[in-house]
CSV table of C-alpha atoms and ligand atoms in Angstrom, one decimal:
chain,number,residue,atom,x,y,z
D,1,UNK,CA,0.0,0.0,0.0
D,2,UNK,CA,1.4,3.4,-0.8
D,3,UNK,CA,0.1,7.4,-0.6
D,4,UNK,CA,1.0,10.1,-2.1
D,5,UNK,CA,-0.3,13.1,-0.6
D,6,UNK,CA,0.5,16.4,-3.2
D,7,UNK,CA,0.6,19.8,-2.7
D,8,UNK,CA,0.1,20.1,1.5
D,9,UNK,CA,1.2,22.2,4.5
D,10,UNK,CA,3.2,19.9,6.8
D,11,UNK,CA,3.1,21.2,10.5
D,12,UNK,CA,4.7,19.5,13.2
D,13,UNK,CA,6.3,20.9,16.3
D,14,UNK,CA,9.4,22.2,14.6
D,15,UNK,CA,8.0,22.6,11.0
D,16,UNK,CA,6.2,24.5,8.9
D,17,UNK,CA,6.4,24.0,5.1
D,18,UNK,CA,4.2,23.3,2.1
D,19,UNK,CA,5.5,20.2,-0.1
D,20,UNK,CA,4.5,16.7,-1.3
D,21,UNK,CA,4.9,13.6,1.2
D,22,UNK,CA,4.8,10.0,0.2
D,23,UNK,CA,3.8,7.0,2.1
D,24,UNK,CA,4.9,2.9,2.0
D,25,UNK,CA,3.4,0.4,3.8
D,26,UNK,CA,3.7,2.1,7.7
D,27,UNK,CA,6.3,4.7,7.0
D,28,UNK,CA,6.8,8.0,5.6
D,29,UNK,CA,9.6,7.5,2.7
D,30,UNK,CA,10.1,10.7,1.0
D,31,UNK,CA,9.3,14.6,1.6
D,32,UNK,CA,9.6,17.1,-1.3
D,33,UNK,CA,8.7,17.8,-4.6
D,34,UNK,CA,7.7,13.9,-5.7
D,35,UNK,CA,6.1,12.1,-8.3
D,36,UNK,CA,6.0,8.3,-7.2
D,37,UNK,CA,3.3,6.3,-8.8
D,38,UNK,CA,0.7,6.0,-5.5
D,39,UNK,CA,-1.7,3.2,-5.0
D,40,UNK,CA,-3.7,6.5,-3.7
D,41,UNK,CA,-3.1,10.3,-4.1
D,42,UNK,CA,-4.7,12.8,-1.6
D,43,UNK,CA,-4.7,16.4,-2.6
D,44,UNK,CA,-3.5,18.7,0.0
D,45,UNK,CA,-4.2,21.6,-1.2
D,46,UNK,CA,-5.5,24.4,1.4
D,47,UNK,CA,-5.0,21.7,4.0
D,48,UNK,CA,-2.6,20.4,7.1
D,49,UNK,CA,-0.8,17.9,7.7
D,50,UNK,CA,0.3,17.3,11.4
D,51,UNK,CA,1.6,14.0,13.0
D,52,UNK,CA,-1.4,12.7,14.4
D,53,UNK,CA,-2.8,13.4,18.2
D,54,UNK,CA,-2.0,11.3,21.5
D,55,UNK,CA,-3.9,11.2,24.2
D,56,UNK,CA,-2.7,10.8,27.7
D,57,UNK,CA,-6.4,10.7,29.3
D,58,UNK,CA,-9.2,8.6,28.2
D,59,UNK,CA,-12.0,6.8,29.2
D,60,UNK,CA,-13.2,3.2,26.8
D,61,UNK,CA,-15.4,1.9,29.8
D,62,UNK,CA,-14.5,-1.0,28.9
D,63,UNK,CA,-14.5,-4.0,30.4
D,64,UNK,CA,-17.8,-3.5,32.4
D,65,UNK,CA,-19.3,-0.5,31.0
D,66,UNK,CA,-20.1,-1.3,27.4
D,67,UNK,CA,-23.1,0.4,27.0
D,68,UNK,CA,-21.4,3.8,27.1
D,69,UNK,CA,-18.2,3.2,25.2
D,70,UNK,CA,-15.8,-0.2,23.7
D,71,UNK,CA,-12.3,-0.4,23.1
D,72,UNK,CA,-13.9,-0.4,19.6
D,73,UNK,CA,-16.3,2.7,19.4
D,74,UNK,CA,-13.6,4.3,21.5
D,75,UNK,CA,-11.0,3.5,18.6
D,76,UNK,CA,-13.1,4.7,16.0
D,77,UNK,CA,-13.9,7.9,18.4
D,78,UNK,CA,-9.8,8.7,18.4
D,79,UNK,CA,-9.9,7.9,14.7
D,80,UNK,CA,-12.4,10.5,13.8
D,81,UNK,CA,-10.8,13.4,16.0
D,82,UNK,CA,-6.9,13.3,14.8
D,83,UNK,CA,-6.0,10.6,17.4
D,84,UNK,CA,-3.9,7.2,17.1
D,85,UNK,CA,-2.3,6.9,20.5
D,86,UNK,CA,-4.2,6.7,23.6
D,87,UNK,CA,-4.1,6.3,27.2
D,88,UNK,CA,-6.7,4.3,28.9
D,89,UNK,CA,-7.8,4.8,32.1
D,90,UNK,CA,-8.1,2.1,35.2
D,91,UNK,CA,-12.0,2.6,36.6
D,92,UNK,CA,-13.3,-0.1,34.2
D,93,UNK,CA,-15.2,-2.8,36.0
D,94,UNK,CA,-12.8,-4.7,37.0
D,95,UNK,CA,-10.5,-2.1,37.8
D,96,UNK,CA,-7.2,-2.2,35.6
D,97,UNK,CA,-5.1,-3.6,39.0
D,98,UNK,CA,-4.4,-7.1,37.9
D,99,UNK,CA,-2.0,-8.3,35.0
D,100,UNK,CA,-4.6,-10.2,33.6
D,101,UNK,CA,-7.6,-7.8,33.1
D,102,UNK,CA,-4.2,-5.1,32.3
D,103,UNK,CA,-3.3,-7.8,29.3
D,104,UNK,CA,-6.6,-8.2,28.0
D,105,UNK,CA,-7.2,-4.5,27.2
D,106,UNK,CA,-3.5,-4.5,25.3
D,107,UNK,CA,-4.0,-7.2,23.7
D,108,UNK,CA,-7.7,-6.3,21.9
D,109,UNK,CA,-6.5,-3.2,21.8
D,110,UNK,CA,-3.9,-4.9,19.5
D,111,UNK,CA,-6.3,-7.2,17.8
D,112,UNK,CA,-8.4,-4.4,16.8
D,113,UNK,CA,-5.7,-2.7,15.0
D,114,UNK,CA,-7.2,0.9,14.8
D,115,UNK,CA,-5.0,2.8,17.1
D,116,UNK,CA,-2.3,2.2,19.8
D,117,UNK,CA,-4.0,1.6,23.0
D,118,UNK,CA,-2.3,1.9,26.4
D,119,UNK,CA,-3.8,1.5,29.7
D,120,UNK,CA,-2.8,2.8,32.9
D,121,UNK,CA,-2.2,0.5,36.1
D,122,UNK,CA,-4.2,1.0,39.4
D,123,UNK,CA,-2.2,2.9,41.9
D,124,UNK,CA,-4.5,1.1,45.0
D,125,UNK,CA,-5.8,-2.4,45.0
D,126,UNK,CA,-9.1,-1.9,43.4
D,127,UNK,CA,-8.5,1.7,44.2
D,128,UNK,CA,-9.2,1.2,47.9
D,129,UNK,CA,-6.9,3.9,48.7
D,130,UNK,CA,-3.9,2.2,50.6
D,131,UNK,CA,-2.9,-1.4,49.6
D,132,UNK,CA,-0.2,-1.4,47.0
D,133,UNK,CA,0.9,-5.0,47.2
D,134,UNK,CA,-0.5,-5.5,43.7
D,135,UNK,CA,2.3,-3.4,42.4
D,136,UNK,CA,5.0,-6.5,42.8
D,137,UNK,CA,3.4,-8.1,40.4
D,138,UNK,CA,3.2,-5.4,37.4
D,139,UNK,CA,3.2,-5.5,34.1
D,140,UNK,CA,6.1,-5.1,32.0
D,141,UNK,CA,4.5,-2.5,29.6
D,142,UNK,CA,3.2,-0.6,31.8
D,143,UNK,CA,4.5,3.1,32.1
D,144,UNK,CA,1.9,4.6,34.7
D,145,UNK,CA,-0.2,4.1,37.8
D,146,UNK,CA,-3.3,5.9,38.2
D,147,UNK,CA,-6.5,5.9,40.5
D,148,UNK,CA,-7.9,8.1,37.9
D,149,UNK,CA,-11.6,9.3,38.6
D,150,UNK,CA,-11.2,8.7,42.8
D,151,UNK,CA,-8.1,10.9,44.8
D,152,UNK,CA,-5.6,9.0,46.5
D,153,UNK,CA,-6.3,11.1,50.4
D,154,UNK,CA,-3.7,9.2,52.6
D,155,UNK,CA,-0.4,10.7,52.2
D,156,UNK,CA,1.2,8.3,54.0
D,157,UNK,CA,-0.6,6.1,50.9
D,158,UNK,CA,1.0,8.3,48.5
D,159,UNK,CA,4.5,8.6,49.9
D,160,UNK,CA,4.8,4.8,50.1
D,161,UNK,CA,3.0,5.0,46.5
D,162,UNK,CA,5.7,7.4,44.9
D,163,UNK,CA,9.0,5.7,46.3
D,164,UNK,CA,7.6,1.6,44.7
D,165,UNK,CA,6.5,3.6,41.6
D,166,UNK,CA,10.2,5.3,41.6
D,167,UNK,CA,11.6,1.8,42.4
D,168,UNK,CA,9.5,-0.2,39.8
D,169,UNK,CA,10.4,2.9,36.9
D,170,UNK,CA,6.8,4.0,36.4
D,171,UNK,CA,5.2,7.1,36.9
D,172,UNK,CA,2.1,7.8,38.7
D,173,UNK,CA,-0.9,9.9,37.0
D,174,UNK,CA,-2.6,11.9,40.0
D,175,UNK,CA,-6.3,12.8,39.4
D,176,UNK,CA,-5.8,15.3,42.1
D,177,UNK,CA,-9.0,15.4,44.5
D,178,UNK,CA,-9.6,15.1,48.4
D,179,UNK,CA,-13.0,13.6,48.3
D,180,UNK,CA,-13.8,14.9,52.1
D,181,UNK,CA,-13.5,18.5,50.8
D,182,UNK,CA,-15.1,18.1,47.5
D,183,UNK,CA,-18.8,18.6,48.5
D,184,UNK,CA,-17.5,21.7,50.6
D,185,UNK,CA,-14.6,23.3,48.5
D,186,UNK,CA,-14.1,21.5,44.9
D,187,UNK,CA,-11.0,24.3,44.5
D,188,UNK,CA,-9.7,23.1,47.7
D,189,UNK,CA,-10.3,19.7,47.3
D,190,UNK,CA,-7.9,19.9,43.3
D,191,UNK,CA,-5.0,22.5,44.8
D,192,UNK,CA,-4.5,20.8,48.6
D,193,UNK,CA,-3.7,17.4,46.8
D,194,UNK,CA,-1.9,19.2,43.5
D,195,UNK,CA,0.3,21.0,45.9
D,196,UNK,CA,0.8,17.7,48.3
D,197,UNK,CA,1.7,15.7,45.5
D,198,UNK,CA,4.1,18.1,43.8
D,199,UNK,CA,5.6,18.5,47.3
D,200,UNK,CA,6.0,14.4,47.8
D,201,UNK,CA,7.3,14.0,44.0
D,202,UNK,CA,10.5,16.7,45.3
D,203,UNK,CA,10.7,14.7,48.2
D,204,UNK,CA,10.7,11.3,46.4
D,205,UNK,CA,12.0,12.0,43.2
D,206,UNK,CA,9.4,9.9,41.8
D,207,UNK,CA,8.0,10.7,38.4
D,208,UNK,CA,4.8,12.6,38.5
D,209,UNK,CA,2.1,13.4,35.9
D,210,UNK,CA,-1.1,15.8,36.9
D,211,UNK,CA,-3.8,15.2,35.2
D,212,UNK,CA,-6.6,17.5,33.9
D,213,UNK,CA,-4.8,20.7,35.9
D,214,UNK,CA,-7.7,23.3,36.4
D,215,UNK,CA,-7.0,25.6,38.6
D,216,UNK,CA,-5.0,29.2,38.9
D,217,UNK,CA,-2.9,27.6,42.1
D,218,UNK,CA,-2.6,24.4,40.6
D,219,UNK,CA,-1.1,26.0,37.3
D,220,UNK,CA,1.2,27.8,39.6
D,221,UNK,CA,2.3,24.6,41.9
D,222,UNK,CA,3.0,23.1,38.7
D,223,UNK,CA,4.8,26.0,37.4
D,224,UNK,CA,6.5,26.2,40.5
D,225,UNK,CA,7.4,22.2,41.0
D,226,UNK,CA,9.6,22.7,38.1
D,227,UNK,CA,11.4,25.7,38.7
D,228,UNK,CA,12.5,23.2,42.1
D,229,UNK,CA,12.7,20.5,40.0
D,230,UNK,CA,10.2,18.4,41.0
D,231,UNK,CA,10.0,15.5,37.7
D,232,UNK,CA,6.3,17.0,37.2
D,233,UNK,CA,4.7,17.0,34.0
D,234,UNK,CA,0.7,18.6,33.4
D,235,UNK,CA,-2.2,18.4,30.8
D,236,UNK,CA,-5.3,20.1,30.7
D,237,UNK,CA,-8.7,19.5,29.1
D,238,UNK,CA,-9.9,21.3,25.7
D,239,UNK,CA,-12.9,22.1,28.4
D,240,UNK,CA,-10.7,23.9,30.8
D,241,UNK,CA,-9.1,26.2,28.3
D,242,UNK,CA,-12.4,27.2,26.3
D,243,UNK,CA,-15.3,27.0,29.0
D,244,UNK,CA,-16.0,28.8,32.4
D,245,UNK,CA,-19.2,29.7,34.1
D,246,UNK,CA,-20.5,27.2,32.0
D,247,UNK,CA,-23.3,24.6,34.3
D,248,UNK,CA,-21.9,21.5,33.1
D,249,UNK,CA,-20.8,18.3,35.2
D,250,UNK,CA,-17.4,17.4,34.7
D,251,UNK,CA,-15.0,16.7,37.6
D,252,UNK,CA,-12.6,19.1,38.0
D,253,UNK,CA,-15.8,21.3,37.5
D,254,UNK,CA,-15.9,24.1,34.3
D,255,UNK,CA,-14.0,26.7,36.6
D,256,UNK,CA,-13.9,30.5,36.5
D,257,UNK,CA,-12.6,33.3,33.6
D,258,UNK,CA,-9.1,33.8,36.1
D,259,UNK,CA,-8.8,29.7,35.8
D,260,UNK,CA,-9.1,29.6,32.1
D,261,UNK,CA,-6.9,32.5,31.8
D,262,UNK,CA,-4.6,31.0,34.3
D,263,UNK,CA,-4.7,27.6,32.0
D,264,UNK,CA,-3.9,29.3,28.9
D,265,UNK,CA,-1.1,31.2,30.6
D,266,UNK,CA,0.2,27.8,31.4
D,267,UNK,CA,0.3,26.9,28.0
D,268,UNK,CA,2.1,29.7,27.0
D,269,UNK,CA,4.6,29.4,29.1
D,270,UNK,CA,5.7,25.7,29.1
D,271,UNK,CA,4.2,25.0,32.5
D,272,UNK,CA,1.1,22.6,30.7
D,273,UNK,CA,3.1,19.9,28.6
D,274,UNK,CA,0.3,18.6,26.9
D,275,UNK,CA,-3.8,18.5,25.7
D,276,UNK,CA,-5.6,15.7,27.1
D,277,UNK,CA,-9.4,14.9,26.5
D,278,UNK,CA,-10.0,13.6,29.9
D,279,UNK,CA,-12.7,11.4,27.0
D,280,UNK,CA,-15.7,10.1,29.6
D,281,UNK,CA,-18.5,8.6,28.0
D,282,UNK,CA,-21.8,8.2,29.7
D,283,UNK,CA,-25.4,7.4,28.3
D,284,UNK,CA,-27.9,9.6,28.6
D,285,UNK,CA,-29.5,8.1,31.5
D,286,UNK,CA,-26.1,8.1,33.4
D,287,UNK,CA,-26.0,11.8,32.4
D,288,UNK,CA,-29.1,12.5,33.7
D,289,UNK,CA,-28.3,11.2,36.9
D,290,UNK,CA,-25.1,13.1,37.7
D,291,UNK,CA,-22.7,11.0,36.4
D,292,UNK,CA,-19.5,13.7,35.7
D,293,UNK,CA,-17.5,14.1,32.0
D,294,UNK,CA,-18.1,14.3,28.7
D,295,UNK,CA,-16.7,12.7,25.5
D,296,UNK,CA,-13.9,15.0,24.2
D,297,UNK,CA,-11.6,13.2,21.0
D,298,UNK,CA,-14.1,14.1,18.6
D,299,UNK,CA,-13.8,17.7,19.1
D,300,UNK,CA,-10.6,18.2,21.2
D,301,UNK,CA,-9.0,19.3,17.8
D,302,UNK,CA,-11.0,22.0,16.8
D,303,UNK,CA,-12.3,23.1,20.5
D,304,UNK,CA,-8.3,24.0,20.6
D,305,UNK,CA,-7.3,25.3,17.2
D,306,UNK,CA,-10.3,27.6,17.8
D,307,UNK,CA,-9.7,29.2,21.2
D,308,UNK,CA,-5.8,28.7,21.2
D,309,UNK,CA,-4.6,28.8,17.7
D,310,UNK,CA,-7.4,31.2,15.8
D,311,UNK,CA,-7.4,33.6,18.6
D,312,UNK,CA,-3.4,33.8,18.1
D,313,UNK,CA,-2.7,33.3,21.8
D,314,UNK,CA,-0.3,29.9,20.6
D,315,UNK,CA,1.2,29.1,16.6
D,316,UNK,CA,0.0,25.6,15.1
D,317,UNK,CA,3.4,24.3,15.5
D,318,UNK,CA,2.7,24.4,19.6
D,319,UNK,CA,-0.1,22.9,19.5
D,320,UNK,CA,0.8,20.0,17.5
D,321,UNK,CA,3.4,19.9,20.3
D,322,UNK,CA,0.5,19.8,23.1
D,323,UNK,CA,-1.0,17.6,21.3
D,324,UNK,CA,1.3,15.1,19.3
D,325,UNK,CA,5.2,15.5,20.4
D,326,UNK,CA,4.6,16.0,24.4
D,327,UNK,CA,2.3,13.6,25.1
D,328,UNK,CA,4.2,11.2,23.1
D,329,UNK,CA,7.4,11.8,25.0
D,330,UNK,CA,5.2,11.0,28.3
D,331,UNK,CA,4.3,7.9,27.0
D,332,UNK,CA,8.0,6.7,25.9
D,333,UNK,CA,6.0,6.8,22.3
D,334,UNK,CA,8.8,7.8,19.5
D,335,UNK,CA,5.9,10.1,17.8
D,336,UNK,CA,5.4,13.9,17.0
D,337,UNK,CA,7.7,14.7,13.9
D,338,UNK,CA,7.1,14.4,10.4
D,339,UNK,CA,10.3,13.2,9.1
D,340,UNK,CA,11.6,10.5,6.6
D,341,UNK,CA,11.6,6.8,8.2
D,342,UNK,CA,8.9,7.7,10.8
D,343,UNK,CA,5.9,5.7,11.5
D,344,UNK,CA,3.5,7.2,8.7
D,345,UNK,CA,0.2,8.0,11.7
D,346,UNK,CA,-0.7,11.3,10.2
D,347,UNK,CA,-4.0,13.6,10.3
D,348,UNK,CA,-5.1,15.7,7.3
D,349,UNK,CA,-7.4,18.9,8.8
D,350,UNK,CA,-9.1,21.6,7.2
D,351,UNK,CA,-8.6,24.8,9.3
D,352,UNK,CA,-9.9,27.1,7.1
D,353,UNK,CA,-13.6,26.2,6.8
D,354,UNK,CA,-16.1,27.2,9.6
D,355,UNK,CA,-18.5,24.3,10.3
D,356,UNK,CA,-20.8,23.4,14.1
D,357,UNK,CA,-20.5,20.4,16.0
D,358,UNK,CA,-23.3,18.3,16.1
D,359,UNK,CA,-23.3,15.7,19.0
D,360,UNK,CA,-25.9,13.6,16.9
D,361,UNK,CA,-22.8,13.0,14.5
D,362,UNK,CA,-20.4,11.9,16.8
D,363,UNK,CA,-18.1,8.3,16.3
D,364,UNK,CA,-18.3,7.7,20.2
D,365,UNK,CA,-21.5,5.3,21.6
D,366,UNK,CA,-21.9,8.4,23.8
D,367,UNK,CA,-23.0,12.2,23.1
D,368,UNK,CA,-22.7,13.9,26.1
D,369,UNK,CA,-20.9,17.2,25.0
D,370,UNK,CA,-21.2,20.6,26.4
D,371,UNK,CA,-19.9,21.7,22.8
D,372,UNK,CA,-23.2,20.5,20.7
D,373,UNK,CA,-23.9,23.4,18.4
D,374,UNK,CA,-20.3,25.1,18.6
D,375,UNK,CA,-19.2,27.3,15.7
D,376,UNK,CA,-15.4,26.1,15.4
D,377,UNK,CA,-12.7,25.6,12.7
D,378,UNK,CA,-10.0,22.6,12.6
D,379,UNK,CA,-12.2,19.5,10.9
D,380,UNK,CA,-10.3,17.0,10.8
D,381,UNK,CA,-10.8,15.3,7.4
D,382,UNK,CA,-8.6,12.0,7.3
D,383,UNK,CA,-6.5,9.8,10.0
D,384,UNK,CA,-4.0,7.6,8.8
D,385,UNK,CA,-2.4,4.9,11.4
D,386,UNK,CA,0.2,2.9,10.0
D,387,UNK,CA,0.2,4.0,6.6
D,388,UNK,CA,-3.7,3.4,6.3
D,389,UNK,CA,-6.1,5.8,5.8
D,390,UNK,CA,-8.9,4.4,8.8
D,391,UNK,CA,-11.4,7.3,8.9
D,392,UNK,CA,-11.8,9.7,6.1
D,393,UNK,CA,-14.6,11.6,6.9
J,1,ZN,ZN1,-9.7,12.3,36.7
């Protein structure tokens, strides 16, 4: 199978150039002015090409909650918003805290061959907050530990927590909540356990990763953790950098105007490392019940290009890094530049044409968006994943 793709504009974090770009089997093989005889040629014209988007935060409810999302529908979800790397999250039913339920996600994951999947590894034994004995018995693969969707409140938990996952080589991805605050303070309840953790990963050396960061003090303990050196890395949500005052559930909540700006500063600065969808399916019924998040790959792309990109607060080139090149590097995935011998997983977008989100459209089994109806740019036309084109819209 081979792909010619003629006449495009070839963004990644470090370049920005309009050329030609041609495709064999799973890698890219020449970048220029070309003329190969293509099973398939694409014209670029008054497009972009970018490597395509990782994800270091997603939710594929599955096992246990199929009715809301599959490794498959979830796959198909990444496909249609830019994405062929993603990083599943533990609170499947059973949680991810055993190497065999671990294995099984990997290897349909594999079987399916639509994207890369990886899967996190529960920090707690079924995220009961303190027993780490599972940990002796981890996965080879695996890169982080997370108790994503429940905070970890025992520090003497996390301290214990930090120095195995520093031992074992990992890092551990904090959803950052104290769950006794929450119903009293939910700022509190994200910055006291941002701030703890940052503290603890100084202390420890261990290797951190907050996830969805929402908060002006959490941006700044972040900010802050680095300047000490603390091995601390963030992402934040396309939600938390384009929404505020906005009565949607989602944990972190939509927070205020100062918090966006405060995230956007981040971004600016190098503080956020990368864009992360924080992808939570639920059905409608779930929905209507309070159950917190909202499906994001579908329209992570363009929710950013719009607010960060068209606005002119950050260049294309930085966000492809947000989006492709950082959270690759998190993930130990040798992704985020288009260059000659590298793994041909590429995403053709159209940024020029206006067009509204409708959720009724959507990939995902779910369509809980706060973002049905928005006027964005950034469509993302095709995703090619190994040198196959597996969504053209
Ligand atoms: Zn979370």
């Amino acid at each position: 199978m081979s792909l010619l793709i003629k006449n495009v504009r070839i963004i990644d974090y470090k370049t920005d150039m309009c050329c030609d770009l041609y495709i064999e089997k799973d890698q890219i093989k020449d970048i220029g002015n070309l003329s190969y005889k293509a099973d398939e040629i694409i014209d670029g014209s008054d497009k972009v090409l970018m490597p395509s988007f990782v994800d270091t935060h997603v939710h594929f409810r599955d096992p246990g909650f199929l009715y809301k999302e599959t490794l498959e529908t979830g796959s198909r979800a990444a496909l249609c918003g830019g994405y062929t790397s993603v990083n599943l999250m533990g609170n499947t039913n059973p949680i991810v805290d055993s190497p065999g339920v671990y294995e099984d996600i990997i290897c349909r994951g594999k079987n399916l061959n639509l994207i890369d999947i990886h899967s996190v590894y529960a920090v707690t034994k079924g995220f009961d907050g303190h027993t780490l004995d599972h940990l002796n018995d981890l996965p080879e693969s695996v890169r982080f530990l997370s108790d994503d969707g429940k905070g970890i409140l025992s520090n003497y938990t996390m301290f214990h927590a930090m120095n195995k996952a520093k031992e074992l080589g990992v890092g551990i991805m904090v959803h950052a909540e104290d769950p006794n605050l929450s119903p009293l303070d939910y700022r509190i309840a994200e910055d006291i356990i941002t701030l703890r953790d940052i503290y603890l990963a100084e202390q420890t050396g261990a290797r951190l990763h907050m996830s969805h960061v929402s908060t002006v003090d959490s941006i700044d303990a972040v900010r802050h953790g680095k300047i000490k050196g603390a091995n601390v890395t963030c992402e934040v949500t396309p939600h938390h950098l384009s929404l505020w005052d906005v009565n949607y559930r989602v944990n972190p909540p939509i927070r205020t105007k100062k918090d966006v700006k405060a995230v956007i500063r981040g971004i600016q600065d190098g503080t956020v490392d990368c864009i992360a969808t924080d992808h939570a399916p639920h059905s409608q019924e779930d929905k209507a019940k309070g159950a917190p998040g909202m499906v994001g790959l579908e329209t992570a792309f363009a929710v950013c290009y719009t607010n960060l990109v068209k606005t002119g607060r950050i260049g294309l080139k930085k966000l492809s890094k947000l989006m492709s090149k950082n959270p690759a590097d998190i993930l130990g995935i040798d992704h985020g530049a288009i260059e000659v011998e590298k793994k041909a997983d590429l995403v053709l977008v159209d940024i020029e044409k206006e067009y509204t989100i409708n959720k009724n459209e959507l990939m995902s089994k779910s369509n809980n968006t706060p973002f049905d109806g928005a006027k964005v740019y950034g469509r993302v036309e095709i995703t090619i994943y190994k040198g196959e084109v597996k969504y053209r819209r």
